[in-house]
């Protein structure tokens, strides 16, 4: 059985077009800020014409604005209007933050477009009268896109993001189920004892980043940041892929990084990428027909996975206890593996069979499944 799945292809844009894209991004900001201004003004009117402007309203208000712009076209303006309205509703605010075109607080460039305005032209691409090239263009072959965006990352490089629909084959994994405990010493430990070690990406590079910043090499420092981010992502990608390929049912604890960020372990927590790992497991699992379950991980490190007695270490103070013996049944436990086993059994208590290719119980409602443009926005954030 194969299912449709939206994934975002990313292409790095060759640097010769950066200047043009920078200029186009300034125009995008102009349209966005106009939407922001007019929508606040209309929403705060005191007469009976007060209303919240929808994307459609904004589109008709900006109709014909193309002639004031040198770079962007009507379809980009329309998409900015629609995106603006959607973001404003999602943020539940009267107005959004202005997009800044210059200075230190400059917004990262973003240029959305519809399918028709990005065309192939020989070995290059054509967008709004500008020909530009991307790296690895062979990946573009046979790809058809509905819409997409050009997005800039913190280093200043531009990326072409194209959400495309692919069909993926659903398979059955060789092993039944696994529990995963997310931790600090090891980012993840499975109930089978496999570990994803915390490579302390940020801490290792901290001194170098600091030195670069002090010397004013900001671009170099940002490059280093980007490299750390990519290494962290890579580790999470590999681990989650291995899990999804091996196990049919994956149970993860609902550990809250927000709570731990307030402690002195904040940097380790932020460095470990729990959120990233969970997201990867979720979407890769869904895509491959696995069950991915999130369970309450309360007491999972305290109770013994063999007899269930609460004899283990508890609280932040006893985080240092790595191995312990159950006072009740005398079994020796590795702290994290024991927790992972408890998470696994908590998952099976929730009563889903693990044999078939059933979809995951925490699956989002159809209304909440990421639609094309949200996927694209995620992609944009990931690039940034
Ligand atoms: Zn025990």
mmCIF file of N, CA and C and ligand atoms in Angstrom, residues 304 306-309 311 326 328-331 333, ligand 1:
data_model
loop_
_atom_site.group_PDB
_atom_site.id
_atom_site.type_symbol
_atom_site.label_atom_id
_atom_site.label_comp_id
_atom_site.label_asym_id
_atom_site.label_seq_id
_atom_site.Cartn_x
_atom_site.Cartn_y
_atom_site.Cartn_z
ATOM 1 N N UNK A 304 10.294 0.014 39.039
ATOM 2 C CA UNK A 304 11.085 -1.098 38.519
ATOM 3 C C UNK A 304 10.333 -1.731 37.360
ATOM 4 N N UNK A 306 10.641 -4.643 36.208
ATOM 5 C CA UNK A 306 10.371 -6.070 36.381
ATOM 6 C C UNK A 306 9.184 -6.309 37.312
ATOM 7 N N UNK A 307 9.161 -5.593 38.472
ATOM 8 C CA UNK A 307 8.099 -5.897 39.423
ATOM 9 C C UNK A 307 7.152 -4.720 39.643
ATOM 10 N N UNK A 308 7.515 -3.543 39.203
ATOM 11 C CA UNK A 308 6.603 -2.404 39.317
ATOM 12 C C UNK A 308 6.705 -1.628 40.611
ATOM 13 N N UNK A 309 7.607 -2.029 41.518
ATOM 14 C CA UNK A 309 7.748 -1.307 42.777
ATOM 15 C C UNK A 309 8.418 0.043 42.533
ATOM 16 N N UNK A 311 10.948 1.761 43.539
ATOM 17 C CA UNK A 311 12.156 1.674 44.345
ATOM 18 C C UNK A 311 13.331 2.411 43.718
ATOM 19 N N UNK A 326 16.743 -2.894 42.498
ATOM 20 C CA UNK A 326 15.387 -2.824 43.023
ATOM 21 C C UNK A 326 15.361 -3.447 44.410
ATOM 22 N N UNK A 328 12.898 -4.378 45.979
ATOM 23 C CA UNK A 328 11.794 -5.331 46.096
ATOM 24 C C UNK A 328 12.138 -6.688 45.484
ATOM 25 N N UNK A 329 12.627 -6.670 44.231
ATOM 26 C CA UNK A 329 12.889 -7.953 43.579
ATOM 27 C C UNK A 329 14.372 -8.206 43.349
ATOM 28 N N UNK A 330 15.220 -7.242 43.654
ATOM 29 C CA UNK A 330 16.654 -7.467 43.570
ATOM 30 C C UNK A 330 17.240 -7.376 42.172
ATOM 31 N N UNK A 331 16.466 -6.900 41.226
ATOM 32 C CA UNK A 331 16.949 -6.779 39.851
ATOM 33 C C UNK A 331 17.813 -5.522 39.705
ATOM 34 N N UNK A 333 19.190 -2.467 37.487
ATOM 35 C CA UNK A 333 18.685 -1.733 36.329
ATOM 36 C C UNK A 333 19.653 -0.661 35.881
HETATM 37 ZN ZN1 LIG B 1 11.708 -4.783 41.134
#
